[in-house]
Coordinates of C-alpha atoms and ligand atoms in Angstrom, one line a residue:
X469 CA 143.6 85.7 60.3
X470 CA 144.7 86.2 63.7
X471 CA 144.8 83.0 66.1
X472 CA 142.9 82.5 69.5
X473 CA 139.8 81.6 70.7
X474 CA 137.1 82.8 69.0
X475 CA 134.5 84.4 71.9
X476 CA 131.4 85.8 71.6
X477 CA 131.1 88.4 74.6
X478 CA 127.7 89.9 75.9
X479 CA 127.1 92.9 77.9
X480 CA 123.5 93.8 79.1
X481 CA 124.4 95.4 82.9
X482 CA 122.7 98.7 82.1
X483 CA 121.3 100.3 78.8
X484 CA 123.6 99.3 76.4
X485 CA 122.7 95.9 75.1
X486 CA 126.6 94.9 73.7
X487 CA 127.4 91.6 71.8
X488 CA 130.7 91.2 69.9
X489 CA 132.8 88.5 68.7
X490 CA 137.1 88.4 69.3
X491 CA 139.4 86.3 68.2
X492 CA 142.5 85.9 70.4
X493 CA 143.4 89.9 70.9
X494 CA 141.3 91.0 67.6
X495 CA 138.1 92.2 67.5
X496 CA 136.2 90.9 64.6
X497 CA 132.4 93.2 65.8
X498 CA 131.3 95.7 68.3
X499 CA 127.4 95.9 67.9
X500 CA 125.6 97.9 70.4
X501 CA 122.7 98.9 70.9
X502 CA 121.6 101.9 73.3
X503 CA 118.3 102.7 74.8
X504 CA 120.0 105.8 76.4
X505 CA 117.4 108.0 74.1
X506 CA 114.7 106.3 75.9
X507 CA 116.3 106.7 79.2
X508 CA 116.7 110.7 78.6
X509 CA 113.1 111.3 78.9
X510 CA 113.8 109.8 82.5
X511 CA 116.5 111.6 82.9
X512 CA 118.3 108.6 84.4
X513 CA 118.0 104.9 83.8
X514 CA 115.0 103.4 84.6
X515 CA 115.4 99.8 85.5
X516 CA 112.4 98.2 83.7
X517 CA 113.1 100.6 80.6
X518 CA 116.7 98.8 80.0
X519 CA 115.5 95.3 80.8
X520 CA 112.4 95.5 77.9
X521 CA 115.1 97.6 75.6
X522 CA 118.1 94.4 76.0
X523 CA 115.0 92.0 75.0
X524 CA 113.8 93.9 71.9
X525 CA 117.2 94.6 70.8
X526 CA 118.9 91.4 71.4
X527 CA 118.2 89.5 68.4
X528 CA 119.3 91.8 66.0
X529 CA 122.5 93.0 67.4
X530 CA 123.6 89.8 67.8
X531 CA 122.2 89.0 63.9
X532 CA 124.6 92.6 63.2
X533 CA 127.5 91.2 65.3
X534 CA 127.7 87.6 63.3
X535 CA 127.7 89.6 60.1
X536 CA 129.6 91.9 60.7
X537 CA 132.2 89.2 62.2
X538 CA 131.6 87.2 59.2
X539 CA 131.2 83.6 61.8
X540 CA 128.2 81.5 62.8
X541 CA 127.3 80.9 66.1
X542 CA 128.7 77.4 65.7
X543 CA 131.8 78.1 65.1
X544 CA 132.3 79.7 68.7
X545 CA 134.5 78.3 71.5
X546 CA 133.4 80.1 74.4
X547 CA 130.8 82.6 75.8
X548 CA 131.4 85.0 78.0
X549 CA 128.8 87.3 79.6
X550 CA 128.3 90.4 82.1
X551 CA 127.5 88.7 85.4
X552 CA 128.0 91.8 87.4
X553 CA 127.7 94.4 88.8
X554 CA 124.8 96.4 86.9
X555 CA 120.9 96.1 87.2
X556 CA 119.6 92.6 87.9
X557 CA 117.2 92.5 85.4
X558 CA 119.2 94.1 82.6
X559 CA 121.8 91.1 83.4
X560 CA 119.7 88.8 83.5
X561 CA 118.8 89.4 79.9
X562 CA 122.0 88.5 78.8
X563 CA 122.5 85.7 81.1
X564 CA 119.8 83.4 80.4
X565 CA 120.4 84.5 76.6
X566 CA 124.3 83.4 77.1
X567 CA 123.2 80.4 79.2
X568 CA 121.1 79.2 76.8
X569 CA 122.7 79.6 73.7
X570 CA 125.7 78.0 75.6
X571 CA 123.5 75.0 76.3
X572 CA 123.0 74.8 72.6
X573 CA 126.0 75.0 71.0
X574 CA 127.9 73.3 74.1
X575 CA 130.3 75.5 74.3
X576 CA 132.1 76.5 77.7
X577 CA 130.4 79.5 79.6
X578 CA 132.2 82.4 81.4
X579 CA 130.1 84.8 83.8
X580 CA 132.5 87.9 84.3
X581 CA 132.5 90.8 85.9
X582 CA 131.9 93.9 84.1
X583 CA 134.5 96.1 86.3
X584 CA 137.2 93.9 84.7
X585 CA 136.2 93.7 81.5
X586 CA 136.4 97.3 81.6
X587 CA 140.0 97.1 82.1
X588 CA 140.6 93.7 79.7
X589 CA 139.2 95.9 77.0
X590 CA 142.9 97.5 76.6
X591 CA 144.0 94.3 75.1
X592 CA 142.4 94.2 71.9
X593 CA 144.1 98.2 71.8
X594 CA 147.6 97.9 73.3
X595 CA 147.9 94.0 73.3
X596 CA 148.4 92.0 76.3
X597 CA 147.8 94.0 79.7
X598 CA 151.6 94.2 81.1
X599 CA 150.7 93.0 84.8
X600 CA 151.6 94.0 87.5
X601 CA 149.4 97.7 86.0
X602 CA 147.4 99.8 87.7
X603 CA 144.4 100.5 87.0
X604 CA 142.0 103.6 87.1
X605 CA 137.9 102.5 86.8
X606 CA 135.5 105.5 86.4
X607 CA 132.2 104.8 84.9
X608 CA 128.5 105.7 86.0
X609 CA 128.6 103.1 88.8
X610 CA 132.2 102.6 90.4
X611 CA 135.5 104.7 90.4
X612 CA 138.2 102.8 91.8
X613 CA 142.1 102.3 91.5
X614 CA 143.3 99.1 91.5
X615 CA 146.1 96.3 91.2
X616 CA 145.9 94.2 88.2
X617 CA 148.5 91.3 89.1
X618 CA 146.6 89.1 86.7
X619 CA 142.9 90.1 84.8
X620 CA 142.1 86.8 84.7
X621 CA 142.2 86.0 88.1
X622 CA 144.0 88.6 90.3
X623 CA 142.6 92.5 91.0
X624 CA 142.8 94.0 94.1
X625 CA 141.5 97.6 95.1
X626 CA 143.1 99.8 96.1
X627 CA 141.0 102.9 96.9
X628 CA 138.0 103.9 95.5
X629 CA 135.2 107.0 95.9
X630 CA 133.6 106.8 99.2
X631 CA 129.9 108.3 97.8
X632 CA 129.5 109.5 94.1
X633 CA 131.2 107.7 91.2
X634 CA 133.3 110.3 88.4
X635 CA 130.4 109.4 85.7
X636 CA 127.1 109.6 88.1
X637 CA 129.0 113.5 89.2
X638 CA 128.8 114.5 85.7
X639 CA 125.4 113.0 84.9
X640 CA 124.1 115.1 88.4
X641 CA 126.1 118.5 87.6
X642 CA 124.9 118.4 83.8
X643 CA 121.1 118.0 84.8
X644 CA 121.8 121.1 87.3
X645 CA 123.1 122.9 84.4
X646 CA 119.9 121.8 81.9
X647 CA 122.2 119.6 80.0
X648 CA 120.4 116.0 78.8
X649 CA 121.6 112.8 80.4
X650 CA 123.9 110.9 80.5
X651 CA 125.6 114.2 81.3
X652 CA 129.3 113.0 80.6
X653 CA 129.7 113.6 76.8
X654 CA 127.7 117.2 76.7
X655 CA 129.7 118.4 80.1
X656 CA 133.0 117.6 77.8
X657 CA 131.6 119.3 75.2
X658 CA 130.3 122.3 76.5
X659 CA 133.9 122.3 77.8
X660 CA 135.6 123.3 75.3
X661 CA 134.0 126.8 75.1
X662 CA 134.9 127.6 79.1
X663 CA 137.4 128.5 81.4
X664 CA 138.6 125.3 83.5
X665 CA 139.7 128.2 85.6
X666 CA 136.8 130.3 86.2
X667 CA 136.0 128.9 89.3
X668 CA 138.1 127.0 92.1
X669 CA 135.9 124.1 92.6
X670 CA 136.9 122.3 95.1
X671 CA 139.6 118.6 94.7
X672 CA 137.9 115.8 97.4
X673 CA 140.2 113.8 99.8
X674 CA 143.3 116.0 98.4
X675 CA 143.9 117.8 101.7
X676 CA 147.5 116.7 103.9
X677 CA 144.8 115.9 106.1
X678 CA 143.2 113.5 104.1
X679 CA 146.1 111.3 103.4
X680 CA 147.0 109.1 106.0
X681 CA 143.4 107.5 105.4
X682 CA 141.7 107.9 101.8
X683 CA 145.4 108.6 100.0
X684 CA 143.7 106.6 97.0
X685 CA 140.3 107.2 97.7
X686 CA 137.9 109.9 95.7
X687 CA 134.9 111.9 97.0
X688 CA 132.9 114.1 94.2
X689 CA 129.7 114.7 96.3
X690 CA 131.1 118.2 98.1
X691 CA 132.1 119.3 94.6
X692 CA 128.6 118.6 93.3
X693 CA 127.6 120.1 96.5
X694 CA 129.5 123.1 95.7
X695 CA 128.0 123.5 92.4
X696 CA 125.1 123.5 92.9
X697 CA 125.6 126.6 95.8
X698 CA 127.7 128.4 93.2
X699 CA 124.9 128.4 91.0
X700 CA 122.0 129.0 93.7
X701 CA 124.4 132.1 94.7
X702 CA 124.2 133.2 91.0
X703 CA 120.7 132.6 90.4
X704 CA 120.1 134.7 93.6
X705 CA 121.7 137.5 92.1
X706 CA 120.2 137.1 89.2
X707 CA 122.9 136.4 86.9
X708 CA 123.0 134.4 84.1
X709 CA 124.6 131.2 84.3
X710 CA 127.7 130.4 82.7
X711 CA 127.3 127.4 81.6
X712 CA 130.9 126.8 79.6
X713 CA 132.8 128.4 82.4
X714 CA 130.8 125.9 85.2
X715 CA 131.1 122.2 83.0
X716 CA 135.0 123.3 82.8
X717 CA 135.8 124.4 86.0
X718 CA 133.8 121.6 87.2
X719 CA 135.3 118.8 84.7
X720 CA 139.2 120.2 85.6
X721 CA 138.2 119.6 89.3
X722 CA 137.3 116.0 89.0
X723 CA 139.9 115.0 86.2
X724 CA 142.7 116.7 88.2
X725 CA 141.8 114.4 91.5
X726 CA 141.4 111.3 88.8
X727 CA 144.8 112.3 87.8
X728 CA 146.6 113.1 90.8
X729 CA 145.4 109.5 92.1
X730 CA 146.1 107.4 89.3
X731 CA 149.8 108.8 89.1
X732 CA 150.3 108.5 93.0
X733 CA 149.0 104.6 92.8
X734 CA 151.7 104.1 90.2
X735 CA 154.4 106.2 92.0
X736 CA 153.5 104.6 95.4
X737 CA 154.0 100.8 93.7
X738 CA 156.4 101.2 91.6
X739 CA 154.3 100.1 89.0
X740 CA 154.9 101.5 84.9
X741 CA 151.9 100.8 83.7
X742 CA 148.4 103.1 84.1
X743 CA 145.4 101.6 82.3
X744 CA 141.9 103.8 82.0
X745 CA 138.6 101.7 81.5
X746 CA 135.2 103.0 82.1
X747 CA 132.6 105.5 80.2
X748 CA 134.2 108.6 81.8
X749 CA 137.9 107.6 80.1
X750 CA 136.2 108.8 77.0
X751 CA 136.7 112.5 78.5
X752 CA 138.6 113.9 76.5
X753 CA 139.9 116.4 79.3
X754 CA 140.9 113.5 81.1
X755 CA 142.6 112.1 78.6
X756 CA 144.4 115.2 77.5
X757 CA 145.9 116.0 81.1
X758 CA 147.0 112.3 81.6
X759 CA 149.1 112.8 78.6
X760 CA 150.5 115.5 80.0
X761 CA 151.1 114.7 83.4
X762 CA 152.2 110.9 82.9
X763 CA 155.7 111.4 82.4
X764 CA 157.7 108.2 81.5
X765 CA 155.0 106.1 82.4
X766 CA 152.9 103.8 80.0
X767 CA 149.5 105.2 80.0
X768 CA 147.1 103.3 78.4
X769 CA 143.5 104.1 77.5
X770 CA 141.1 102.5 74.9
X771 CA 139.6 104.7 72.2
X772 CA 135.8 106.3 73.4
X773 CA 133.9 103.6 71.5
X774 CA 136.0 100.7 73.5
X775 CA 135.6 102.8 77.0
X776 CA 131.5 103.3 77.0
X777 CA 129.6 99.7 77.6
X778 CA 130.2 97.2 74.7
X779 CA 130.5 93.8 74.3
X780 CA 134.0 93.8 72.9
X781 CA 134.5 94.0 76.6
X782 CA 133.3 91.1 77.7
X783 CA 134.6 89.0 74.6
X784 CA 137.9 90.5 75.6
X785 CA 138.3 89.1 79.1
X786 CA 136.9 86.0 78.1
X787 CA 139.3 85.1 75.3
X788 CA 141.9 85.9 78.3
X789 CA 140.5 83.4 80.4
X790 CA 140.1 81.1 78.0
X791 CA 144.1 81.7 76.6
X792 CA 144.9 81.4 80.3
X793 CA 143.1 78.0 80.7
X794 CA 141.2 79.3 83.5
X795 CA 138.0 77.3 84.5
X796 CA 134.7 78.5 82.9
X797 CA 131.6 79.1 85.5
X798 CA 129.1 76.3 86.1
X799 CA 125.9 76.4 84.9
X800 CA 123.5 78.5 86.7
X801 CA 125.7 81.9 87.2
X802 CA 123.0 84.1 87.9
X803 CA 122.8 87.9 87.8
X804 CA 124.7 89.9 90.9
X805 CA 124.1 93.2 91.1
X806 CA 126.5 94.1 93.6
X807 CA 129.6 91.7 92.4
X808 CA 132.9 92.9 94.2
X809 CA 135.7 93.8 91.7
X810 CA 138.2 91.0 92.9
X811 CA 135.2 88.3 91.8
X812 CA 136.5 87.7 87.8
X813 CA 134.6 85.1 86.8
X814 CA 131.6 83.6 89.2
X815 CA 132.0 80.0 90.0
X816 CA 128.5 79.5 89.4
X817 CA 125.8 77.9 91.8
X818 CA 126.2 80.9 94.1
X819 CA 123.0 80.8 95.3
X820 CA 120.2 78.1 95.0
X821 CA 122.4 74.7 95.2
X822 CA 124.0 74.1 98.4
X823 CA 128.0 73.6 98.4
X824 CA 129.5 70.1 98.0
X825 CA 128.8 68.6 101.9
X826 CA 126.4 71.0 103.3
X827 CA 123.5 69.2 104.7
X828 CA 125.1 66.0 105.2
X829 CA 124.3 65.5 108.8
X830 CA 127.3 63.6 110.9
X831 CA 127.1 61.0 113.3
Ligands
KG4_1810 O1 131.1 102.6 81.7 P1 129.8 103.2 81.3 O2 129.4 103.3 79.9 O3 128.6 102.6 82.1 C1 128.7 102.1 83.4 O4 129.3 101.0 83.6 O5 128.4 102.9 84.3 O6 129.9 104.7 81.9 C2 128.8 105.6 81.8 C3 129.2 107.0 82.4 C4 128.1 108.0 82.4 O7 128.0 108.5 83.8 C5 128.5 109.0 81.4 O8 128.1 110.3 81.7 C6 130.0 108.9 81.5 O9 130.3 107.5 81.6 N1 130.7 109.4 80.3 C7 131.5 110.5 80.3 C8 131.8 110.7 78.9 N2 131.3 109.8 78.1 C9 130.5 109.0 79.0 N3 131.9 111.3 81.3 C10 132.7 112.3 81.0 N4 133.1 112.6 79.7 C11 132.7 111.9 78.7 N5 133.1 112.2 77.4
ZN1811 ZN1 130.6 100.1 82.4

């Protein structure tokens, strides 16, 4: 057996209701739980739908996650749990669980931020995170590129898309193209049997023009824009649509800007290292042209299980924090939907308690 902290991590920020257990830099269980099937019907996720799912599901992935892990609950030394940013409600499922149970067993209690537990996931893969790294964020939610000088305690972005995140882009292009949601996986599959070079979609915020301001910024929503005309046009003529030929063309448009980025953050810091976190690294096209393109650089990206929402996440960055002897949060941590990226760990008693001094009245 490995040493460490052992950390039982929780992850409830949209429809996957995640709870795992690490010890140190092993993961000992990944349970998840998805209401994504429920959410198809939707076609996107509905907030109340995810909320009642992370309830009903709760009590047995964390029963699977104990097993599987082969620990009690008592023998944890710290809690961590997704504090942010994801749906309110959804979060606060796993807060008040994680609260409470951290009440219980007295154990310390971290509230994290789900943007960099995306990236602390690598650890439990590659081993420690070699920082300074850069790293590249693209899930359903956020696409950014940032500085990692520290996971625990030190990210700073560096650009990031200025409307439509990489994963929400696939989920809107797959619907146009009848494909069910969440539109990532069946765009990469339906992939394989197109031409990425069919059509010339168009690369956002690539242009000379474009890189005095937004050289590490990302814009998708003139691609999807251009979809969809390309297939109006089509329909118009009444032509079949080629559906292969469009998720490829469309895919090699937004990996190649992902790409391009990443490797310019890297060549523009003189940083080695590139680590991929978020549900869209699971692309396998994105995964295939980094290893191309990456040269001598250290390019590190988590297997598809470890890249979608888990808990293994969240356990990860908190056995980091704990390793690093950084402060857990006070009780009270809350839910925040919008949590910046830079925010690691919430302090607790954000809201609702005043800070030490306010309302003392001098004089
Ligand atoms: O990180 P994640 O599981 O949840 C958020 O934090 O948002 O990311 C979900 C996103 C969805 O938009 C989904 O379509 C996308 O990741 N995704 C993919 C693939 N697998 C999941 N996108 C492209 N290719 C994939 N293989
Ligand atoms: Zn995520």
């Amino acid at each position: 057996m490995t040493a460490g902290p052992l950390v039982l991590g929780i992850e409830t920020s949209c429809d996957e209701t995640g709870i795992a257990l690490v010890r140190g830099r092993t993961l000992l269980a990944d349970a998840v739980a998805s209401s994504v099937e429920e959410q198809a019907r939707f076609g996107g996720v509905v907030p109340e739908v995810a909320s009642r799912a992370h309830l009903e599901a709760f009590d047995a992935t964390m029963d699977r996650a104990t097993a599987e892990a082969g620990v009690a609950l008592s023998d944890v030394d710290a809690i961590a749990v997704t504090s942010g940013p994801g749906l309110v409600g959804a979060l606060l499922v796993g807060v008040s669980a994680a609260e409470g149970l951290a009440l219980a067993l007295d154990r310390p209690i971290y509230g994290v931020n789900h943007l960099a537990a995306h990236v602390a996931v690598d650890r439990l893969v590659h081993g420690d995170i070699p920082e300074p790294a850069i790293a590249l964020l693209v899930s359903g939610g956020h696409t950014s590129l940032l500085r990692v000088d520290d996971v625990t305690l030190d990210v700073t972005p560096l650009g990031a898309t200025l409307d439509d995140a990489a994963g929400e882009a696939f989920d809107k292009v797959a619907r146009l193209l009848g494909l069910p949601f969440p539109g990532g996986p069946h765009i990469d599959r339906a992939a394989v049997e197109g031409d990425p070079t069919a059509i010339d979609f168009p690369r956002g915020l690539t242009s000379p023009r474009d890189d005095a301001e937004h050289r590490l910024d990302f814009s998708f929503s003139g691609l999807k824009t251009a979809v969809v005309r390309w297939l109006r046009a089509r329909e118009a003529a009444g032509e079949a649509v080629p559906t292969a030929d469009v998720a490829a063309a469309f895919q090699e448009a937004v990996t190649d800007v992902l790409v391009t980025k990443a490797l310019r953050a890297c060549e523009d810091s003189g940083i080695g290292t590139l680590i991929v976190g978020g549900g869209v690294a699971a692309n396998s096209r994105l995964r295939a042209l980094l290893d191309q393109r990456a040269g001598h650089l250290d390019v590190r990206v988590p297997p598809p299980s470890l890249c979608t929402d888990n808990g293994a996440m969240v356990a990860a960055l908190g056995a980091a924090l704990v390793e690093r002897g950084r402060p857990p949060s006070a009780p009270g941590i809350g839910a925040d939907s919008s949590l910046p990226v830079h925010e690691i760990v919430v302090a607790a008693m954000r809201s609702g308690l005043p800070p030490p001094g306010a309302g003392i009245v001098e004089g």
